[in-house]
Coordinates of C-alpha atoms and ligand atoms in Angstrom, one line a residue:
X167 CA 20.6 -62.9 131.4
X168 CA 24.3 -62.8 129.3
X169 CA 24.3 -64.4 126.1
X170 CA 27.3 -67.0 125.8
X171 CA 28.7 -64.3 123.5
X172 CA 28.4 -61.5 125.8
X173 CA 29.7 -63.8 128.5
X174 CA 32.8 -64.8 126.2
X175 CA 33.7 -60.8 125.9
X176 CA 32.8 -60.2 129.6
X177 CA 35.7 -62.4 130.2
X178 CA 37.8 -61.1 128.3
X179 CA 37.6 -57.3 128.3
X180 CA 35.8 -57.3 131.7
X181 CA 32.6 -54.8 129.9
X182 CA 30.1 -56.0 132.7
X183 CA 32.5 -52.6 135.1
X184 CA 31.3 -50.5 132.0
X185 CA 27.1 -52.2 132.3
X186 CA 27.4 -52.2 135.7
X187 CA 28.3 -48.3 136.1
X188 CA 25.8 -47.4 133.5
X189 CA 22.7 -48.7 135.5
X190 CA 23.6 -47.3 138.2
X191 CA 24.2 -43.8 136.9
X192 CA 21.6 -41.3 137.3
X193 CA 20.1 -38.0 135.8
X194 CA 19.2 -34.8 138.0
X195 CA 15.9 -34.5 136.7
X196 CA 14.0 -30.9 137.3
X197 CA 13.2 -27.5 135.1
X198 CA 16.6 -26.5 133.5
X199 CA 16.9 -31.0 132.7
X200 CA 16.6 -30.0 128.7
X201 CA 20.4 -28.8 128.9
X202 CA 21.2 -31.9 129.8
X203 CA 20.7 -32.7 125.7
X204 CA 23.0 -30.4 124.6
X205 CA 25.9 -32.1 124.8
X206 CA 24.5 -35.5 123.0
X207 CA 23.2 -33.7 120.4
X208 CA 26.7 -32.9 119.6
X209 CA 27.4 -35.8 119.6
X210 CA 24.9 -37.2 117.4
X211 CA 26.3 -34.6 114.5
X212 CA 30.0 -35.5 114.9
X213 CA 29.2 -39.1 114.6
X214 CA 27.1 -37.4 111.3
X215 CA 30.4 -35.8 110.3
X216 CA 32.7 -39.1 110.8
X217 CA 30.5 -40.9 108.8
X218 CA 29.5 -39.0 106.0
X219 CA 33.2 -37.3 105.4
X220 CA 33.8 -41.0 105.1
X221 CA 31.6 -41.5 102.1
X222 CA 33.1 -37.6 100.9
X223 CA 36.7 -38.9 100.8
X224 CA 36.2 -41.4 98.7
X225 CA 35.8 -39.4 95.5
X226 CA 37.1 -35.7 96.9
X227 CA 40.4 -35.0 95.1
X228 CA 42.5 -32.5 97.6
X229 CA 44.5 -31.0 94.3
X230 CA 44.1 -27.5 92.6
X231 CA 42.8 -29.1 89.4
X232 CA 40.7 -32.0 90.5
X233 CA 38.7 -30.6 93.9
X234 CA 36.4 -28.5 92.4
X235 CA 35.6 -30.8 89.6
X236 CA 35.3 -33.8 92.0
X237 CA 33.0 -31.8 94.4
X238 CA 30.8 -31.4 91.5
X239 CA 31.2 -34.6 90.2
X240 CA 30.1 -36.0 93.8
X241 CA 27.1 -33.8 93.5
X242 CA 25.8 -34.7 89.8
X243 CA 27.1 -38.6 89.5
X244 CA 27.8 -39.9 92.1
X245 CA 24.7 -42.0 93.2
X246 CA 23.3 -39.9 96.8
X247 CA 26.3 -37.8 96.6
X248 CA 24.2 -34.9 96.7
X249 CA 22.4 -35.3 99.8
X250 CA 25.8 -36.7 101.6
X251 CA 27.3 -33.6 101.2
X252 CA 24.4 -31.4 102.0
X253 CA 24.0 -33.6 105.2
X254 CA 27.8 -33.1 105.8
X255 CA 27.4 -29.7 105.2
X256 CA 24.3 -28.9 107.0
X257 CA 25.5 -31.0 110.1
X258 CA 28.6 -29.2 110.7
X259 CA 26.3 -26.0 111.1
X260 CA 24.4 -27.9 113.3
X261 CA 27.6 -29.4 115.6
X262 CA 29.0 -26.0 115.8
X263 CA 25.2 -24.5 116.9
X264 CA 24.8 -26.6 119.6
X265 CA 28.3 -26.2 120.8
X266 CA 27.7 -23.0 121.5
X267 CA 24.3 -23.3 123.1
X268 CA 25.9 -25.9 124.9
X269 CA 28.7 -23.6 126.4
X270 CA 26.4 -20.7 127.0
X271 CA 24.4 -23.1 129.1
X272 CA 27.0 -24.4 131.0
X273 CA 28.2 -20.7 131.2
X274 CA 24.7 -19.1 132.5
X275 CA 24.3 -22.5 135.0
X276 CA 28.0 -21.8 136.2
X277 CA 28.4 -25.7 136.4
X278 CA 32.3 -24.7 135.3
X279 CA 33.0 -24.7 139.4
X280 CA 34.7 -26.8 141.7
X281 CA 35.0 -29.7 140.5
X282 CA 33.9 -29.4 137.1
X283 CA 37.1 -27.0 135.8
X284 CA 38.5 -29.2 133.5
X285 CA 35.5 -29.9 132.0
X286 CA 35.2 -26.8 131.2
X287 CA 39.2 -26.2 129.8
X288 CA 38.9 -29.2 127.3
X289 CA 35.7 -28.1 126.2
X290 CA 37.1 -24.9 125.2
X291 CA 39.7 -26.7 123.2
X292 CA 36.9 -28.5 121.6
X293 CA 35.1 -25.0 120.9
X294 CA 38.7 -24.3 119.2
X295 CA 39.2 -27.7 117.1
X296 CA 35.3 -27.9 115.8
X297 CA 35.1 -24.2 114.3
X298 CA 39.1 -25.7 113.1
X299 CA 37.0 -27.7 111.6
X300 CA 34.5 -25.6 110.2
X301 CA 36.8 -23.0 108.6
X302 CA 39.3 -26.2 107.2
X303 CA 36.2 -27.3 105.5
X304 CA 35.5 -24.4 104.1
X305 CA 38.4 -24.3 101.6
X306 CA 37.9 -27.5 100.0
X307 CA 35.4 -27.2 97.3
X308 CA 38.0 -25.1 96.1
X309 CA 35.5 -22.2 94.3
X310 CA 36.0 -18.2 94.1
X311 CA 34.0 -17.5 97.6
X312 CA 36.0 -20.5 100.0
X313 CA 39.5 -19.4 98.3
X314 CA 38.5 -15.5 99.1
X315 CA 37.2 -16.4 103.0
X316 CA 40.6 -18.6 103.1
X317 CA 43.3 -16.1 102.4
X318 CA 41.0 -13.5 104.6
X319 CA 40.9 -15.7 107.9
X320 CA 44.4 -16.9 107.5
X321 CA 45.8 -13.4 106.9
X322 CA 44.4 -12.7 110.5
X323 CA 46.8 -14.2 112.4
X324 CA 49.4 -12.0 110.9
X325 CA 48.8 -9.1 113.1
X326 CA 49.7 -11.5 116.3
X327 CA 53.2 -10.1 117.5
X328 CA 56.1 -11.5 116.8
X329 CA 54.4 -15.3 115.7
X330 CA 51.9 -13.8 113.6
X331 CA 53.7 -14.0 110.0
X332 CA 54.9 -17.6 111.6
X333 CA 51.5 -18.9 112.4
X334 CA 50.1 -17.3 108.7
X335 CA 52.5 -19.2 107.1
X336 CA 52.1 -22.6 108.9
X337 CA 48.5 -22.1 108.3
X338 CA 48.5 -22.0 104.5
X339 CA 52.0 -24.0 103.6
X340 CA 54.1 -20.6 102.5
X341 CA 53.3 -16.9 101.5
X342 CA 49.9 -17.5 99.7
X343 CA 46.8 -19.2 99.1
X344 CA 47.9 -22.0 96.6
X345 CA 47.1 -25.7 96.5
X346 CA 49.5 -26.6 99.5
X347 CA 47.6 -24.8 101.4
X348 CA 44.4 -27.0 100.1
X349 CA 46.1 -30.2 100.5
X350 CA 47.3 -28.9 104.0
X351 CA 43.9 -27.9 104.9
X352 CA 42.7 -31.3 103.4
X353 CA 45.4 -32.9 106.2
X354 CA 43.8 -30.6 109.3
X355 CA 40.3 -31.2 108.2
X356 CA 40.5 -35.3 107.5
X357 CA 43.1 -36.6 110.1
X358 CA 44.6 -33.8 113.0
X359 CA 41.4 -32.3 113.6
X360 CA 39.1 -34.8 114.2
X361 CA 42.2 -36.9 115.8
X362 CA 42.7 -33.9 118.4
X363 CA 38.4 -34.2 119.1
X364 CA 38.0 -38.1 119.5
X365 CA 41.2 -37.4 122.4
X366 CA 39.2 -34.2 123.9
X367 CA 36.4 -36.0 123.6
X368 CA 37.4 -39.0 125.7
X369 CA 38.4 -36.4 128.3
X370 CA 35.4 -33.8 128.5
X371 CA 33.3 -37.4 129.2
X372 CA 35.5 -39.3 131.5
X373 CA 35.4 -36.4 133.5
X374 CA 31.4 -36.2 133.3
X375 CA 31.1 -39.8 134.4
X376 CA 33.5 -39.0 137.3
X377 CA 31.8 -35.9 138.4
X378 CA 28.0 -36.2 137.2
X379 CA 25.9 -33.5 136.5
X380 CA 26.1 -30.3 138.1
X381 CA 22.5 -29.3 139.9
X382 CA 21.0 -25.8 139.1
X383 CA 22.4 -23.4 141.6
X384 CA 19.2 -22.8 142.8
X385 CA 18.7 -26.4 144.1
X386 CA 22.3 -26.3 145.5
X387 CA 21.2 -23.1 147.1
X388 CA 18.4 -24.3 149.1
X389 CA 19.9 -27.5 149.3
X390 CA 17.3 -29.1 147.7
X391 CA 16.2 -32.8 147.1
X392 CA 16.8 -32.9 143.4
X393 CA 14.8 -36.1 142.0
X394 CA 17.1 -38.2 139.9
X395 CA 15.9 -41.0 137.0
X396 CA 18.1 -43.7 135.5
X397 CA 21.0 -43.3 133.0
X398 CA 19.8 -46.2 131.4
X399 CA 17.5 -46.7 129.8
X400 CA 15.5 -43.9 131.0
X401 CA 17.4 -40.7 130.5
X402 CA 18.9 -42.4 127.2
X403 CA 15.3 -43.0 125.8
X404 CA 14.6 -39.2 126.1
X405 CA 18.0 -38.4 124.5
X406 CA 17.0 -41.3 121.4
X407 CA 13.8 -38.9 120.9
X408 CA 15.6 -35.3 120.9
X409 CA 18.2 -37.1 118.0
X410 CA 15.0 -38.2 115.8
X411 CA 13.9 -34.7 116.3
X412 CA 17.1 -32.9 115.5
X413 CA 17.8 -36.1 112.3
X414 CA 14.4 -34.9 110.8
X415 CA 15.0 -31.6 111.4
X416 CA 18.7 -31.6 109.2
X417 CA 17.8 -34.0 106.9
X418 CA 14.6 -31.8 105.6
X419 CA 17.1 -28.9 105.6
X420 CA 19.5 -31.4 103.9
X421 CA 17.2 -32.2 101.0
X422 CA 16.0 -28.5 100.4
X423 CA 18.9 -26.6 100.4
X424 CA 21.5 -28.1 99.5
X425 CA 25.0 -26.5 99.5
X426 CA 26.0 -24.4 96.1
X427 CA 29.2 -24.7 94.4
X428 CA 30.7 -22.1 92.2
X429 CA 33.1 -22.8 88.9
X430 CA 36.4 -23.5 90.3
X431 CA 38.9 -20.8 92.0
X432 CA 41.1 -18.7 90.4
X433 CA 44.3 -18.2 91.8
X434 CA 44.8 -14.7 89.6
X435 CA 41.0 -13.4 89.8
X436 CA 40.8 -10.5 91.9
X437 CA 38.8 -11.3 95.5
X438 CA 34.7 -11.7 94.3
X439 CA 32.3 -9.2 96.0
X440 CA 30.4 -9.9 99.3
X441 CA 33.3 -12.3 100.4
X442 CA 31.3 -13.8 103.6
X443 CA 32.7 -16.9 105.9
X444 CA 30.7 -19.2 107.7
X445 CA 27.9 -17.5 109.5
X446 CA 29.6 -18.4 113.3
X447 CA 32.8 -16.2 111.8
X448 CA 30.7 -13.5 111.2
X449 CA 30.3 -11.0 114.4
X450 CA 34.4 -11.6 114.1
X451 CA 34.5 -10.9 110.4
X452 CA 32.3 -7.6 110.7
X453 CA 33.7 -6.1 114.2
X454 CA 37.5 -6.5 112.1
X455 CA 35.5 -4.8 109.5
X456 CA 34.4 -1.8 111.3
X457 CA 37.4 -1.1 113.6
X458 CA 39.0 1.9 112.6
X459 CA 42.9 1.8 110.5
X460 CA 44.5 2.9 114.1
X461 CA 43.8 2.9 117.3
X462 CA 46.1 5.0 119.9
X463 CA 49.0 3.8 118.8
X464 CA 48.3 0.6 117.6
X465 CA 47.2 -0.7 114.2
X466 CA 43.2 -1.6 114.7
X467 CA 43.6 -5.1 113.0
X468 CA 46.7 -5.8 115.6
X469 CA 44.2 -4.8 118.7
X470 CA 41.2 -6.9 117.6
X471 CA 43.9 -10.1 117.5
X472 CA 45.2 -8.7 121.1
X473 CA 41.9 -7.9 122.4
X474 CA 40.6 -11.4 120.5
X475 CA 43.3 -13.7 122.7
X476 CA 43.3 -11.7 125.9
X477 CA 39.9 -12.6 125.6
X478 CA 40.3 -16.5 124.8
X479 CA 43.1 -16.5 127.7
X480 CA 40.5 -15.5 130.4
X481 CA 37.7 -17.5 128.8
X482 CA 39.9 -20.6 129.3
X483 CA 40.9 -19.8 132.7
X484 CA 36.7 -18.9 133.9
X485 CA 36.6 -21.5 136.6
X486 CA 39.6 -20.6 138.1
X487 CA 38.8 -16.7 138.5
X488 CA 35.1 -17.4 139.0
X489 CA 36.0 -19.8 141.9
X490 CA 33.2 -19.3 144.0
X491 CA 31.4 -21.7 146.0
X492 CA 27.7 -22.4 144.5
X493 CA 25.6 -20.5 147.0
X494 CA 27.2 -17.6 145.2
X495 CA 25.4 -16.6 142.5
X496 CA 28.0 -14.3 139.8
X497 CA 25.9 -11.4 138.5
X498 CA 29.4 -10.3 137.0
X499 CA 29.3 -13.8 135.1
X500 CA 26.0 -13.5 133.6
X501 CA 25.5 -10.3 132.7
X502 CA 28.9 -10.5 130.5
X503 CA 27.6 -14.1 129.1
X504 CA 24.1 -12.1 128.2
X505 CA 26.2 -9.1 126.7
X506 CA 28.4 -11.2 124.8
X507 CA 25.5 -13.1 123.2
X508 CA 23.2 -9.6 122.3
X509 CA 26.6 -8.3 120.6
X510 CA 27.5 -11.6 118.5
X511 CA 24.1 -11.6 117.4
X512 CA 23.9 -7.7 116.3
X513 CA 27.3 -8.0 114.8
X514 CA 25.9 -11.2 112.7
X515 CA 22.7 -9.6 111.6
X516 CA 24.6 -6.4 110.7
X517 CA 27.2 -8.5 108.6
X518 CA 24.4 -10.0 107.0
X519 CA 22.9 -7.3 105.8
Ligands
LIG197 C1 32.6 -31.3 120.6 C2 32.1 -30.5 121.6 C3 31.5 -31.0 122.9 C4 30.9 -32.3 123.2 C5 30.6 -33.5 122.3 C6 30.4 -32.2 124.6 C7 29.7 -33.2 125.3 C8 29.2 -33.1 126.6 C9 28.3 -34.0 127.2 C10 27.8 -35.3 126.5 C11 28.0 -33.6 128.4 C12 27.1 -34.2 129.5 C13 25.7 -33.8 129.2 C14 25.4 -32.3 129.0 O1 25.6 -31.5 130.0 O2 25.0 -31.9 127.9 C15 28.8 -32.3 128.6 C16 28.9 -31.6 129.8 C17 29.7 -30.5 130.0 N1 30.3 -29.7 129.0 FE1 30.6 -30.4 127.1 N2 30.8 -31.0 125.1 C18 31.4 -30.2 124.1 C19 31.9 -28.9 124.2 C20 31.9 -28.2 125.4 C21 32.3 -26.8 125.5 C22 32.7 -25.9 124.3 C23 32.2 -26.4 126.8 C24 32.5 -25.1 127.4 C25 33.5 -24.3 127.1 C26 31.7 -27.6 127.6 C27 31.6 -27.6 128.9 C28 30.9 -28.6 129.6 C29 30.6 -28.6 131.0 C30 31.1 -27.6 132.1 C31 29.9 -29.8 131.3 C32 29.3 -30.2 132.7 C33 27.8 -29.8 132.7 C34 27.2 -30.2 134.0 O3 27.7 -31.0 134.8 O4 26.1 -29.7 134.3 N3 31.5 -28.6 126.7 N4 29.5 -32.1 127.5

């Protein structure tokens, strides 16, 4: 039964098409169903991050002298400052966790295939703008360890050919780490990034509506039956109990640990010890670390950017080279997924100790 106000929009923007659809959508429902929450999950911490980076720009000063001091300030006077930006901070760990769980699920299932490629393509791009994201973020409480980690990650660009210097440059507003590059950073992090998402976004789910969910290739195999349960409210009932989970889960985390701050940068100091980035730079950070001045002919730094895009390039293009029809099953495919994932995780760990 519509309410005369629901009735009164129905007219007007015609939502019953949008109702209507969602009833009648359905949810494979069998073994491997649990990666099926990945992807809300997601989006359950960017809608985190919109909202409490809302609450964090109203008193975050994006200049050399006043973002330290206002960081602080947010986290001493500022009633629930505090916890905002520990949730902030703790939920854009989380986004960027479950992104890649999320890809390496949709990796190992193969659900990339015919017809799901560009699925896959703008959720690459997505992989690209939230770890933007991350590493923009980074910068702006403006102390000794986000300033070091800055000037590191954006000097690594440089060894790209020909556009390196360029893209070093664009990245941190002329030759150095100063405070353009915080108020550009400031400008990625607050407006372009999350503009660039929301448009991703809209595509990477049209194109799940229009396609549904891939089966497990074992069901498409034998061809299977797969039982399916409502979109709504069903399947969105289970996702409303995985968010409660995963909300108690990061704001317990929140409360505990919140996020240090250090006194504020020094644009002369000489680079801290133990300069670390975010921990889902690290395997990155620590192979650069450990590759050797030159290799052949090439500088070692210019190799690991070579071998770093070559890399990205076929990544992107997966669902076109792994074309396959589903009765196939891609050995190749997983085995390079499971030796990726044992490497980024030894290379972590080792960086951590
Ligand atoms: C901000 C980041 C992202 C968000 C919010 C997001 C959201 C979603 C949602 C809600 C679904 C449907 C439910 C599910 O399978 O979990 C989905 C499916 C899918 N996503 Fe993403 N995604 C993101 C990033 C990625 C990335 C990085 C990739 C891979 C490179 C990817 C590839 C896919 C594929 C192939 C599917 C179809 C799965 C199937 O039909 O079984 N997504 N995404």
């Amino acid at each position: 039964m519509k309410t005369g106000i629901q009735s009164w929009l129905d007219e007007r923007f015609g939502l019953s098409i949008i109702t209507k659809f969602l009833k009648e959508k359905t949810v494979p429902q069998h073994k491997h169903s649990i990666w099926y929450y990945t992807g809300s999950a997601i989006l359950l911490f960017f809608t985190i991050q919109i909202i409490t980076g809302f609450m964090l720009v109203f008193y975050y000063k994006p200049t050399l002298e006043g973002a330290n001091e206002s960081v602080a300030r947010i986290m001493t006077e500022v009633p629930l400052g505090w916890i905002i930006r520990s949730v902030h901070s703790w939920s854009a760990s989380f986004m960027i966790a479950f992104v890649l769980i999320h890809l390496l699920s949709t990796w190992l299932a193969k659900s990339y295939r015919k017809p799901r490629e560009l699925t896959w393509m703008s959720g690459v791009f997505l992989l690209v703008f939230s770890l933007l994201s991350g590493f923009t973020g980074y910068l702006l409480p403006w102390d000794d360890l986000s300033l070091s980690a800055t000037k590191v990650g954006t000097d690594i660009p440089r060894s790209i050919p020909l556009a390196g210097v360029w893209v070093t440059k664009f990245l941190r507003g002329g030759e150095d780490v100063t405070g353009d590059t915080l108020t550009r950073f400031f400008g990625f992090h607050v407006s372009i990034i999350p503009v660039f998402i929301f448009i991703l976004l809209g595509v990477h789910i049209y194109l799940i509506q229009k396609q549904g969910m891939s089966l497990p290739l074992s069901a498409e195999l034998k061809k299977e039956k797969v039982k399916e349960i409502p979109f709504w409210p069903n399947f969105v009932y289970r996702e409303m109990i995985v968010w409660l989970l995963l909300l108690g889960i990061l704001f317990s985390l929140a409360i505990f640990f919140p996020p240090s701050l250090d006194k504020a940068a020094d644009l002369m100091a000489p680079a801290p010890e133990g300069i670390r980035p975010e921990w889902y730079f690290l395997f990155l950070f620590q192979t650069l670390k450990i590759l050797p001045a030159k290799i052949l002919f090439l500088p070692g730094d210019t190799l690991a950017v070579l071998l770093i895009l070559v890399a990205g390039i076929v990544f992107f293009f997966l669902p076109l080279i792994d074309n396959k029809p589903a009765e196939r099953k891609g050995k190749i495919i997983t085995i390079t997924a499971l030796v990726l994932i044992v490497y980024a995780v030894a290379m972590t760990v080792w960086s951590l100790l």
